Amino acid sequence: MKKIHWILLGMVTLASLALQYFGPPHPHPHAWDSVPLFYCIFGFVSCVLIIVVSKFLGKVWLQKKEDYYEGDNDV
Amino acid sequence: MFELAPAFWLLSAAALAAILPFKAVRAALCVLMPLVGLWQLWSMGIGASSHASLAGFELTLYSVTKVNFVFAVIFLLISSIAGVYAWHVSDRGQQVAALSYASGALGVTLAGDFLTLLLFWELMAVASAWLVFARREESSIRAGVRYLLVHVAGGSLLFGGIILFYGQTGTLSLQALSPEMGASAWLILAGVALNVALPPLHAWLPDAYPRATITGAIFMSALTTKSAVYVLLVLFPGWDLLIYMGLFMALYGVVYAVLANDIRQILAYHIISQVGYMVAGVGIGTALSMNGTAAHAFSHILYKALLFMGAGAVIQATGVSKLSDLGGLAPKMKGVVWLFMIGAFSISGFPLFNGFISKSMIVSAAGEAHYYGIMLGLLLASVGTFLHTGLKIPVFTFWGKDQKLEVKPIPGNMYVAMGLVAFGCTFFGVYPQALYAMLPFDAEYHPYTAYHLVEATQILTFTFIGFWVLRAKLAGEPYLALDTDWFYRRGAPVAQAVIVKPVNAFFGAGAKVRDGIAAYLASSFGNPRAWFGVNKGPSDRFDPDLERAPLGAGLAFILLVFIALFASIAILG
């Protein structure tokens, strides 16, 4: 990621915020629409949550060595 | 000829492919016959049907409705394009299997009664299993057998439900079922849920798809789960349970996609996740949500085929399928990178691509029906989709650490097929009305509103930032993740102890008693003369030369009877 990419991302975010607050309102507003930057926070937190929770489940329970089933007399 | 259902066209093409000697002619059949079916379907139009009777049952071989039309169109379209992708394949078995498989999916979709549906359902199971076997590796053959056994079990659940349903209603025609119908509805649901890949009945999918042939996986990614989604839409609209199961599916696939290492397995887990949206749409049961289910199935088939084609191209070129062994391919496979990214943008729901215009329908429908928790849960799943399919797979396959892999050129027909699907993904994204016009229910929807654009842009941007911060954690790891296939792969000793051993012990004990009785009867009734004190001893010591009366005695007796007979005739006559 070069600096220019981050600047572009920032501009996209600003444009979306401008559209959010100055654009036409949603006909069916949701309870969370009043939280500032809701979808930005939602995106970031969800992403971190998915990685951390899945990796945790993998480490403590689900992940096994690749030869786990090898040598089994399953079908 | 139009009396013949479209599915039979494909089935006869499969029969023809089984005997035709020329590879190119067979490949052409795979591309053209679905198009012939499409032309037939289009010219017949909604409302066409054909009936037959079999063993006293009135069957509806096909019945084109508003609901199944859109599914049938996409099945035929993708089968034809998958045929282009597989043009270079000369394996006759795969070509026959692919045509039969497409025929099965189409037959299920157009069937007007349960019996026809069941027959095509089983055809699909067998034909698709062949596409796993055709890889001809030991792990594929084992996975194929597991796949087939699981689907046979699912088919039996469906069959059991259908028998009960017929007993209850006296009809075989497809109709919406209700939970109050009891065992029949629930058995049918279980059978259909297995093909939908609803956890815990889903493990066959990520088990078999990564082990199927490169070209076979395209058909599999398109046909089995989506034909089952169609059946779900017809039989179980508005079942509340499906809303929650749909959300569970959407998140389940996301979690496992973090842990999976094989690129096609990551895509397979995201089929489960995406089908979760469709299942939730069926459960919500409003006109908008069910339109969303049909639209998302249509979109999903296109972008998922494109993604599987891209992953297949990587495997074809490098022979490597594990993310932990891939990396640095971008400079060597520029065309594939672009095409794969179009699929990735589509599944992630970027505006102007087809995932955006269909996924948002289901999410909006959840909101409009006041299922706000479900709505946010589905948005959470969409973060996971972008994270894996849009970022993890391409970043670690095409960029990332250069593994110095040798890249062999891939056949041109693969590029043509990917180009066609990529066109579809963008065409319907830019011009959603072309898809919306085919949707079955009456509900108006506008995807390109300011709110939706803001929502999608912000979520996607900040998911990307989250990924960039934590990207080191997402690199492929050489592990496998346990899934519910563990129960049937590691359950053999338990099944042996619970099912096989007690039964064997019971029959073993029974056999012992039976032999004892037989031995007693043989020894006590073998020689009745012993009861009268004549040549005592067991029957096996019987010596005919000593103990049987001489032959002459018998003859003398017969002679005596004849003499008496003649004498009496002479005297009386």
XYZ file of C-alpha atoms in Angstrom:
648
model
C 0.000 0.000 0.000
C 1.513 3.255 -1.107
C 0.656 6.621 0.376
C -1.490 7.475 -2.649
C -3.697 4.433 -1.978
C -4.386 5.563 1.569
C -5.183 9.061 0.336
C -7.634 7.585 -2.191
C -9.294 5.485 0.528
C -9.613 8.585 2.692
C -11.226 10.488 -0.165
C -13.710 7.690 -0.822
C -14.642 7.687 2.867
C -15.073 11.454 2.919
C -17.229 11.322 -0.212
C -19.428 8.646 1.377
C -19.764 10.703 4.558
C -20.734 13.746 2.499
C -23.363 11.681 0.698
C -24.587 10.327 4.041
C -25.093 13.671 5.721
C -25.981 15.904 2.773
C -27.580 13.364 0.421
C -31.229 12.258 0.399
C -32.314 10.567 3.666
C -33.256 6.885 3.828
C -37.027 6.356 3.717
C -36.873 3.749 6.534
C -34.261 5.025 9.027
C -32.691 2.437 11.358
C -32.040 2.899 15.063
C -28.288 2.924 14.432
C -28.389 5.618 11.774
C -27.959 8.292 14.442
C -24.610 6.791 15.555
C -21.924 8.814 13.792
C -19.675 6.821 11.445
C -21.715 3.695 12.249
C -20.907 1.695 9.103
C -17.205 2.649 9.278
C -16.958 1.339 12.820
C -19.130 -1.661 11.914
C -16.846 -2.625 9.024
C -13.646 -2.364 11.027
C -14.916 -4.017 14.212
C -16.608 -6.853 12.275
C -13.420 -7.521 10.375
C -11.306 -7.710 13.536
C -13.967 -9.769 15.295
C -14.196 -12.329 12.491
C -10.431 -12.821 12.375
C -9.915 -12.991 16.141
C -12.898 -15.227 16.946
C -12.261 -17.643 14.055
C -8.557 -17.903 14.809
C -9.345 -18.501 18.486
C -11.791 -21.310 17.635
C -9.188 -22.748 15.278
C -6.417 -22.711 17.836
C -8.306 -24.145 20.797
C -10.481 -26.631 18.978
C -10.861 -26.946 15.242
C -7.433 -26.852 13.608
C -5.615 -30.162 13.276
C -2.546 -31.297 11.385
C -3.137 -31.940 7.697
C -2.541 -35.688 8.099
C -5.274 -35.898 10.737
C -7.499 -38.212 8.673
C -4.689 -40.034 6.920
C -4.573 -43.752 7.536
C -8.195 -43.811 8.646
C -10.248 -46.654 7.342
C -13.091 -44.358 6.465
C -14.527 -44.716 3.010
C -40.154 -32.262 -30.168
C -41.215 -29.479 -27.830
C -43.283 -32.020 -25.913
C -39.956 -33.221 -24.542
C -38.969 -31.475 -21.327
C -35.775 -29.408 -21.513
C -34.177 -31.782 -19.020
C -34.650 -34.688 -21.440
C -32.844 -32.780 -24.173
C -29.818 -32.621 -21.936
C -30.187 -36.240 -20.891
C -30.303 -37.409 -24.503
C -27.263 -35.238 -25.190
C -25.533 -37.084 -22.355
C -26.484 -40.419 -23.909
C -25.157 -39.212 -27.259
C -21.915 -38.021 -25.676
C -21.481 -41.496 -24.198
C -21.123 -43.024 -27.675
C -19.794 -40.225 -29.906
C -16.166 -40.839 -30.814
C -15.018 -37.266 -31.468
C -13.878 -35.161 -28.537
C -14.724 -31.834 -30.180
C -18.270 -32.948 -31.020
C -18.848 -33.960 -27.412
C -17.453 -30.632 -26.186
C -19.751 -28.832 -28.616
C -22.727 -30.802 -27.273
C -21.849 -29.604 -23.764
C -21.889 -25.992 -24.938
C -24.810 -26.097 -27.377
C -27.397 -28.365 -25.756
C -27.946 -26.089 -22.745
C -28.448 -23.241 -25.221
C -31.015 -25.314 -27.124
C -32.737 -25.902 -23.782
C -32.627 -22.186 -23.054
C -34.144 -21.359 -26.423
C -36.860 -23.949 -25.841
C -37.576 -22.628 -22.350
C -37.737 -19.065 -23.615
C -40.049 -19.897 -26.501
C -42.346 -22.051 -24.326
C -42.585 -19.300 -21.736
C -44.190 -19.288 -18.320
C -47.236 -21.550 -18.000
C -46.026 -24.360 -20.255
C -46.298 -27.845 -18.789
C -46.303 -31.492 -19.734
C -48.036 -34.369 -17.980
C -47.597 -38.120 -17.947
C -48.810 -40.963 -15.831
C -46.638 -43.648 -14.342
C -47.842 -46.594 -12.278
C -51.085 -44.805 -11.469
C -49.431 -41.543 -10.479
C -50.169 -38.385 -12.413
C -46.805 -36.740 -13.046
C -46.043 -33.206 -14.158
C -42.745 -33.662 -15.995
C -42.259 -29.951 -16.244
C -44.250 -26.909 -15.395
C -42.677 -23.532 -16.086
C -43.685 -21.049 -13.407
C -42.594 -17.531 -12.565
C -40.529 -18.926 -9.708
C -38.599 -21.638 -11.528
C -38.116 -19.741 -14.785
C -35.319 -17.526 -13.455
C -33.561 -20.540 -11.891
C -33.854 -22.604 -15.070
C -32.460 -19.742 -17.159
C -29.333 -19.373 -15.043
C -28.771 -23.151 -14.783
C -28.815 -23.485 -18.565
C -26.698 -20.386 -19.095
C -23.993 -21.430 -16.650
C -23.971 -25.038 -17.902
C -23.234 -23.775 -21.385
C -20.459 -21.430 -20.196
C -18.993 -24.167 -17.983
C -18.988 -26.241 -21.182
C -16.813 -23.562 -22.794
C -14.496 -23.637 -19.769
C -14.213 -27.419 -20.154
C -13.773 -27.364 -23.956
C -10.229 -28.755 -23.746
C -11.261 -31.728 -21.589
C -11.308 -35.005 -23.496
C -12.510 -37.230 -20.641
C -15.776 -38.706 -21.936
C -16.974 -39.595 -18.434
C -16.805 -35.991 -17.284
C -18.686 -34.748 -20.324
C -21.464 -37.288 -19.877
C -21.601 -36.570 -16.137
C -21.728 -32.804 -16.660
C -24.623 -33.047 -19.129
C -26.520 -35.485 -16.885
C -25.882 -33.272 -13.880
C -27.242 -30.203 -15.675
C -30.221 -32.291 -16.754
C -30.823 -33.301 -13.129
C -30.697 -29.723 -11.871
C -33.018 -28.535 -14.607
C -35.387 -31.453 -14.031
C -35.589 -30.675 -10.311
C -36.227 -27.024 -11.060
C -38.978 -27.572 -13.594
C -40.604 -30.627 -11.941
C -44.248 -30.158 -11.057
C -44.532 -33.099 -8.662
C -42.527 -34.777 -5.944
C -41.810 -38.019 -7.798
C -40.301 -36.326 -10.852
C -38.346 -34.079 -8.533
C -36.972 -37.057 -6.602
C -35.838 -38.878 -9.756
C -33.889 -35.858 -11.028
C -32.612 -35.219 -7.492
C -30.958 -38.648 -7.445
C -29.634 -38.187 -10.987
C -27.916 -35.025 -9.791
C -26.290 -36.838 -6.851
C -24.839 -39.628 -8.987
C -23.701 -37.418 -11.872
C -22.035 -34.863 -9.618
C -20.238 -37.566 -7.638
C -18.672 -38.638 -10.914
C -17.116 -35.180 -11.295
C -15.285 -35.829 -8.000
C -14.222 -39.373 -8.935
C -12.948 -38.122 -12.296
C -10.014 -36.386 -10.602
C -8.654 -39.937 -10.196
C -6.646 -39.240 -7.061
C -7.019 -41.392 -3.994
C -8.238 -38.523 -1.823
C -10.791 -37.593 -4.504
C -12.144 -41.111 -4.769
C -12.561 -41.336 -1.006
C -14.179 -37.902 -0.867
C -16.417 -38.901 -3.791
C -17.637 -41.991 -1.959
C -18.372 -39.930 1.152
C -20.169 -37.368 -1.026
C -22.269 -40.040 -2.684
C -23.180 -41.782 0.588
C -24.220 -38.514 2.214
C -26.369 -37.581 -0.780
C -27.958 -41.024 -0.913
C -28.856 -40.557 2.756
C -30.303 -37.120 1.969
C -32.287 -38.544 -0.929
C -33.692 -41.198 1.418
C -34.837 -38.541 3.888
C -36.554 -36.729 1.040
C -38.113 -39.948 -0.250
C -39.369 -40.863 3.236
C -40.931 -37.428 3.584
C -42.570 -37.698 0.174
C -44.115 -41.083 1.039
C -45.571 -39.641 4.257
C -46.760 -36.539 2.397
C -48.547 -38.693 -0.171
C -50.148 -40.681 2.633
C -51.390 -37.474 4.257
C -52.627 -35.588 1.232
C -53.117 -38.151 -1.532
C -51.369 -35.894 -4.013
C -47.818 -35.554 -5.291
C -48.019 -32.015 -6.602
C -45.510 -29.512 -5.217
C -46.981 -27.092 -2.734
C -45.947 -24.994 0.252
C -45.692 -27.138 3.401
C -46.391 -26.067 6.945
C -44.659 -27.141 10.193
C -47.983 -28.566 11.453
C -47.813 -31.327 8.855
C -45.380 -33.096 11.145
C -42.873 -35.740 10.121
C -43.541 -35.482 6.379
C -42.658 -31.782 6.176
C -39.675 -32.115 8.485
C -38.229 -35.112 6.621
C -38.559 -33.290 3.308
C -36.938 -30.245 4.911
C -34.036 -32.381 6.148
C -33.505 -33.879 2.697
C -33.596 -30.485 0.996
C -31.484 -28.856 3.737
C -28.760 -31.404 3.054
C -28.468 -30.246 -0.549
C -28.732 -26.618 0.541
C -25.652 -27.398 2.703
C -27.318 -26.212 5.872
C -25.040 -26.956 8.853
C -24.721 -29.554 10.321
C -25.700 -31.269 7.038
C -23.191 -29.305 4.949
C -19.852 -31.067 5.393
C -20.046 -32.851 2.021
C -19.598 -29.526 0.243
C -16.225 -28.280 1.513
C -15.097 -31.917 1.606
C -15.823 -32.727 -2.048
C -15.640 -29.459 -4.012
C -11.911 -28.860 -3.527
C -11.279 -32.440 -4.638
C -13.427 -32.354 -7.779
C -11.911 -31.864 -11.213
C -11.058 -28.281 -12.145
C -13.884 -28.074 -14.667
C -16.332 -30.255 -12.714
C -16.214 -27.894 -9.727
C -17.776 -25.145 -11.870
C -20.903 -27.234 -12.423
C -20.975 -28.240 -8.766
C -20.639 -24.682 -7.485
C -23.642 -23.689 -9.613
C -26.145 -26.527 -9.552
C -26.636 -28.581 -6.378
C -27.123 -25.942 -3.686
C -29.050 -23.503 -5.855
C -31.515 -26.092 -7.170
C -32.134 -26.963 -3.512
C -32.630 -23.272 -2.712
C -35.313 -23.215 -5.389
C -37.049 -26.230 -3.798
C -36.817 -24.525 -0.413
C -38.423 -21.418 -1.901
C -41.358 -23.426 -3.242
C -41.937 -25.724 -0.252
C -40.933 -23.707 2.809
C -41.642 -19.995 2.255
C -41.972 -18.039 5.485
C -40.683 -20.751 7.845
C -39.264 -18.693 10.730
C -36.640 -21.311 11.531
C -35.024 -20.688 8.158
C -34.325 -17.029 8.992
C -32.115 -18.024 11.894
C -30.606 -21.020 10.130
C -29.810 -18.751 7.185
C -27.947 -16.294 9.385
C -26.159 -19.186 11.102
C -25.072 -20.515 7.688
C -23.874 -17.101 6.563
C -21.628 -16.777 9.625
C -20.598 -20.448 9.778
C -19.088 -20.263 6.306
C -17.222 -17.085 7.247
C -15.577 -18.621 10.316
C -14.418 -21.707 8.431
C -13.189 -19.645 5.506
C -10.706 -18.015 7.929
C -9.368 -21.462 8.837
C -9.372 -23.111 5.398
C -6.155 -23.269 3.400
C -7.167 -24.742 0.015
C -8.340 -21.897 -2.241
C -11.289 -23.886 -3.561
C -12.214 -24.875 -0.010
C -12.321 -21.203 1.007
C -14.649 -20.614 -1.953
C -16.690 -23.670 -0.940
C -17.220 -22.332 2.585
C -18.334 -19.076 1.040
C -20.958 -20.929 -0.963
C -22.422 -21.973 2.393
C -22.208 -18.391 3.601
C -23.868 -16.949 0.481
C -26.577 -19.616 0.389
C -27.277 -18.556 3.991
C -28.557 -15.222 2.642
C -30.886 -17.068 0.275
C -32.171 -19.341 3.054
C -32.821 -16.313 5.271
C -34.683 -14.718 2.356
C -36.932 -17.790 2.106
C -37.546 -17.667 5.864
C -38.491 -13.988 5.946
C -41.076 -14.870 3.334
C -41.992 -11.414 2.026
C -42.238 -10.711 -1.687
C -39.049 -8.630 -1.514
C -37.046 -11.198 0.449
C -38.080 -14.089 -1.807
C -37.294 -12.031 -4.891
C -33.969 -11.413 -3.174
C -33.438 -15.161 -2.800
C -34.066 -15.759 -6.505
C -31.965 -12.753 -7.558
C -29.108 -13.679 -5.253
C -29.113 -17.276 -6.510
C -28.826 -15.900 -10.044
C -26.002 -13.495 -9.153
C -24.254 -16.031 -6.955
C -24.115 -18.640 -9.698
C -22.366 -16.159 -11.983
C -19.752 -14.767 -9.609
C -19.115 -18.054 -7.846
C -18.551 -19.780 -11.168
C -16.123 -16.989 -12.081
C -14.262 -17.408 -8.785
C -14.072 -21.199 -9.160
C -12.901 -20.708 -12.746
C -10.175 -18.324 -11.575
C -9.072 -20.690 -8.814
C -9.202 -23.544 -11.334
C -6.986 -21.556 -13.701
C -4.428 -21.106 -10.898
C -4.479 -24.840 -10.144
C -4.299 -25.717 -13.852
C -1.289 -23.418 -14.331
C 0.667 -24.234 -11.175
C -0.680 -27.562 -9.918
C -0.888 -25.967 -6.464
C -4.125 -25.366 -4.574
C -3.027 -24.476 -1.039
C -2.838 -20.839 -0.082
C 0.236 -21.501 2.056
C 2.082 -22.762 -1.064
C 0.874 -20.005 -3.416
C 2.053 -16.425 -3.856
C 3.488 -13.948 -6.317
C 1.500 -15.085 -9.344
C 0.168 -11.661 -10.377
C 2.903 -10.770 -12.907
C 2.571 -14.199 -14.539
C -1.240 -14.436 -14.677
C -2.435 -10.874 -15.288
C -5.627 -11.851 -17.140
C -6.696 -14.297 -14.453
C -6.074 -11.684 -11.747
C -8.413 -9.193 -13.440
C -11.119 -11.738 -14.069
C -10.871 -13.180 -10.558
C -11.109 -9.679 -9.080
C -14.343 -9.033 -10.981
C -15.769 -12.133 -9.290
C -14.330 -10.996 -5.957
C -15.844 -7.514 -6.267
C -19.164 -9.085 -7.218
C -19.381 -11.489 -4.268
C -18.244 -8.713 -1.906
C -21.122 -6.509 -2.991
C -19.202 -3.648 -4.605
C -21.558 -1.207 -6.313
C -21.724 -1.780 -10.102
C -21.267 -5.548 -9.671
C -24.049 -8.093 -9.462
C -23.609 -9.122 -5.805
C -24.573 -5.607 -4.767
C -27.902 -5.597 -6.537
C -29.092 -8.939 -5.105
C -27.506 -9.292 -1.663
C -28.769 -5.852 -0.662
C -32.307 -6.976 -1.540
C -32.273 -9.661 1.154
C -30.588 -7.382 3.690
C -33.126 -4.614 3.003
C -35.998 -7.101 3.169
C -34.797 -8.179 6.621
C -34.824 -4.547 7.718
C -38.243 -3.864 6.234
C -39.655 -6.897 8.033
C -38.144 -5.509 11.267
C -35.557 -8.251 11.695
C -32.827 -5.760 12.614
C -30.581 -8.309 14.321
C -30.708 -10.503 11.233
C -29.945 -7.499 9.061
C -26.817 -6.616 11.021
C -25.803 -10.269 11.172
C -25.999 -10.522 7.378
C -23.944 -7.338 7.048
C -21.378 -8.934 9.388
C -21.250 -11.969 7.100
C -20.724 -9.691 4.099
C -17.656 -8.261 5.833
C -16.337 -11.818 6.039
C -17.065 -12.376 2.370
C -14.989 -9.393 1.287
C -12.304 -10.326 3.793
C -11.747 -13.807 2.362
C -12.807 -13.856 -1.236
C -12.001 -10.254 -2.014
C -8.802 -9.930 0.013
C -7.371 -13.121 1.518
C -7.431 -15.331 -1.588
C -6.194 -12.784 -4.155
C -3.646 -11.110 -1.873
C -1.974 -14.365 -0.846
C -2.324 -16.055 -4.242
C -1.407 -13.308 -6.653
C 0.736 -11.052 -4.464
C 2.286 -11.929 -1.126
C 5.462 -13.960 -0.830
C 6.699 -15.019 -4.268
C 6.903 -18.805 -4.160
C 8.681 -18.908 -7.561
C 6.060 -21.253 -8.961
C 6.291 -22.425 -12.524
C 3.231 -21.151 -14.396
C 2.108 -23.231 -17.362
C -0.131 -21.551 -19.954
C -3.841 -22.305 -19.558
C -6.148 -23.126 -22.486
C -7.695 -20.130 -24.251
C -11.225 -21.462 -23.805
C -10.837 -20.966 -20.050
C -10.260 -17.245 -20.641
C -13.266 -17.069 -22.973
C -15.537 -18.674 -20.348
C -14.243 -16.409 -17.583
C -14.732 -13.388 -19.827
C -18.345 -14.368 -20.514
C -19.176 -14.771 -16.828
C -17.302 -11.591 -15.898
C -19.410 -9.772 -18.479
C -22.543 -11.180 -16.813
C -21.371 -10.079 -13.353
C -20.874 -6.494 -14.486
C -23.820 -6.356 -16.896
C -26.378 -7.248 -14.232
C -24.566 -4.997 -11.748
C -24.846 -1.984 -14.019
C -28.241 -2.862 -15.454
C -30.126 -4.693 -12.678
C -33.483 -4.264 -14.414
C -32.515 -7.082 -16.787
C -32.548 -9.440 -13.792
C -35.356 -7.800 -11.828
C -37.716 -8.215 -14.792
C -37.417 -12.006 -14.400
C -38.116 -12.095 -10.646
C -41.235 -13.988 -9.599
C -42.882 -11.789 -6.986
C -44.332 -8.326 -7.092
C -41.985 -6.048 -5.159
C -40.258 -2.882 -6.190
C -36.605 -2.390 -5.294
C -33.952 0.209 -6.062
C -30.398 -0.834 -5.193
C -28.631 2.391 -6.125
C -29.912 4.686 -3.387
C -27.637 7.042 -1.483
C -28.119 5.019 1.697
C -27.058 1.716 0.130
C -24.037 3.288 -1.527
C -22.932 4.885 1.742
C -23.453 1.636 3.646
C -21.514 -0.476 1.131
C -18.668 2.002 0.674
C -18.031 2.532 4.362
C -18.241 -1.120 5.322
C -15.961 -2.218 2.477
C -13.399 0.537 3.082
C -13.075 -0.160 6.773
C -13.046 -3.923 6.272
C -10.072 -3.344 4.029
C -8.340 -1.288 6.714
C -9.031 -4.023 9.291
C -7.599 -6.598 6.918
C -4.496 -4.532 6.285
C -3.841 -4.192 10.012
C -4.282 -7.893 10.716
C -3.244 -9.366 7.345
C -0.337 -11.334 8.805
C -2.877 -13.408 10.759
C -4.767 -14.402 7.627
C -1.961 -16.081 5.679
C -2.796 -19.677 4.792
C -1.682 -22.219 7.347
C -1.010 -25.881 6.622
C -3.779 -27.177 8.841
C -7.222 -28.611 8.316
C -10.216 -27.512 10.333
C -12.525 -30.108 11.865
C -16.050 -29.969 10.544
C -19.117 -32.145 10.939
C -17.708 -34.685 8.491
C -15.668 -35.746 11.551
C -18.768 -37.595 12.746
C -18.853 -39.892 9.767
C -15.132 -40.058 9.181
C -14.238 -40.768 12.793
C -17.544 -42.286 13.848
C -16.846 -45.779 12.499
C -15.714 -47.364 15.827
C -18.714 -45.874 17.618
C -21.111 -46.982 14.893
C -19.457 -50.405 15.075
C -20.034 -50.559 18.845
C -23.581 -49.196 18.772
C -25.070 -50.589 15.582
C -22.979 -53.461 14.279
C -21.799 -55.318 17.379
C -25.120 -55.713 19.265
C -26.829 -56.883 16.082
C -24.061 -59.325 15.352
C -24.152 -60.595 18.963
C -27.923 -61.064 18.792
C -27.789 -63.026 15.557
C -24.760 -64.957 16.817
C -26.655 -66.060 19.944
C -29.704 -66.918 17.833
C -27.608 -69.053 15.529
C -26.164 -70.937 18.492
C -29.630 -71.776 19.883
C -30.814 -72.798 16.413
C -27.837 -75.153 15.955
C -28.434 -76.652 19.418
C -32.081 -77.377 18.639
C -31.176 -78.845 15.261
C -28.542 -81.107 16.820
C -31.015 -82.316 19.476
C -33.723 -83.033 16.886
C -31.273 -84.830 14.640
C -30.034 -87.084 17.388
C -33.431 -87.942 18.859
C -35.554 -88.252 15.696
C -32.914 -89.498 13.273
C -33.619 -93.158 14.050
C -37.241 -93.758 15.169
C -36.675 -97.537 15.361
C -34.437 -96.900 18.367
C -37.593 -95.949 20.278
C -38.775 -99.564 19.920
C -35.471 -101.038 21.034
C -34.360 -102.068 17.531
C -30.716 -101.255 16.620
C -30.311 -98.561 19.185
C -27.883 -95.761 18.541
C -27.709 -92.522 16.670
C -28.896 -92.378 13.082
C -25.475 -91.717 11.666
C -24.429 -95.245 12.633
C -27.206 -96.691 10.461
C -25.767 -99.345 8.131
C -28.199 -100.074 5.301
C -26.561 -103.403 4.418
C -27.187 -104.764 7.868
C -30.276 -103.051 9.124
C -32.521 -102.619 6.082
C -34.728 -105.541 5.068
C -33.308 -107.349 1.965
C -34.431 -106.102 -1.468
C -36.175 -109.419 -2.140
C -38.655 -108.880 0.688
C -39.972 -105.717 -0.969
C -40.256 -107.416 -4.366
C -42.041 -110.420 -2.886
C -44.522 -108.065 -1.234
C -45.286 -106.268 -4.524
C -45.640 -109.636 -6.331
C -48.072 -110.798 -3.659
C -50.203 -107.666 -4.126
C -50.352 -108.246 -7.905
C -51.339 -111.888 -7.467
C -54.088 -110.891 -5.052
C -55.295 -108.233 -7.481
C -55.442 -110.542 -10.505
C -56.999 -113.317 -8.458
C -59.783 -111.042 -7.240
C -60.432 -109.739 -10.785
C -60.567 -113.332 -12.126
C -62.933 -114.474 -9.403
C -65.250 -111.440 -9.477
C -65.111 -110.911 -13.269
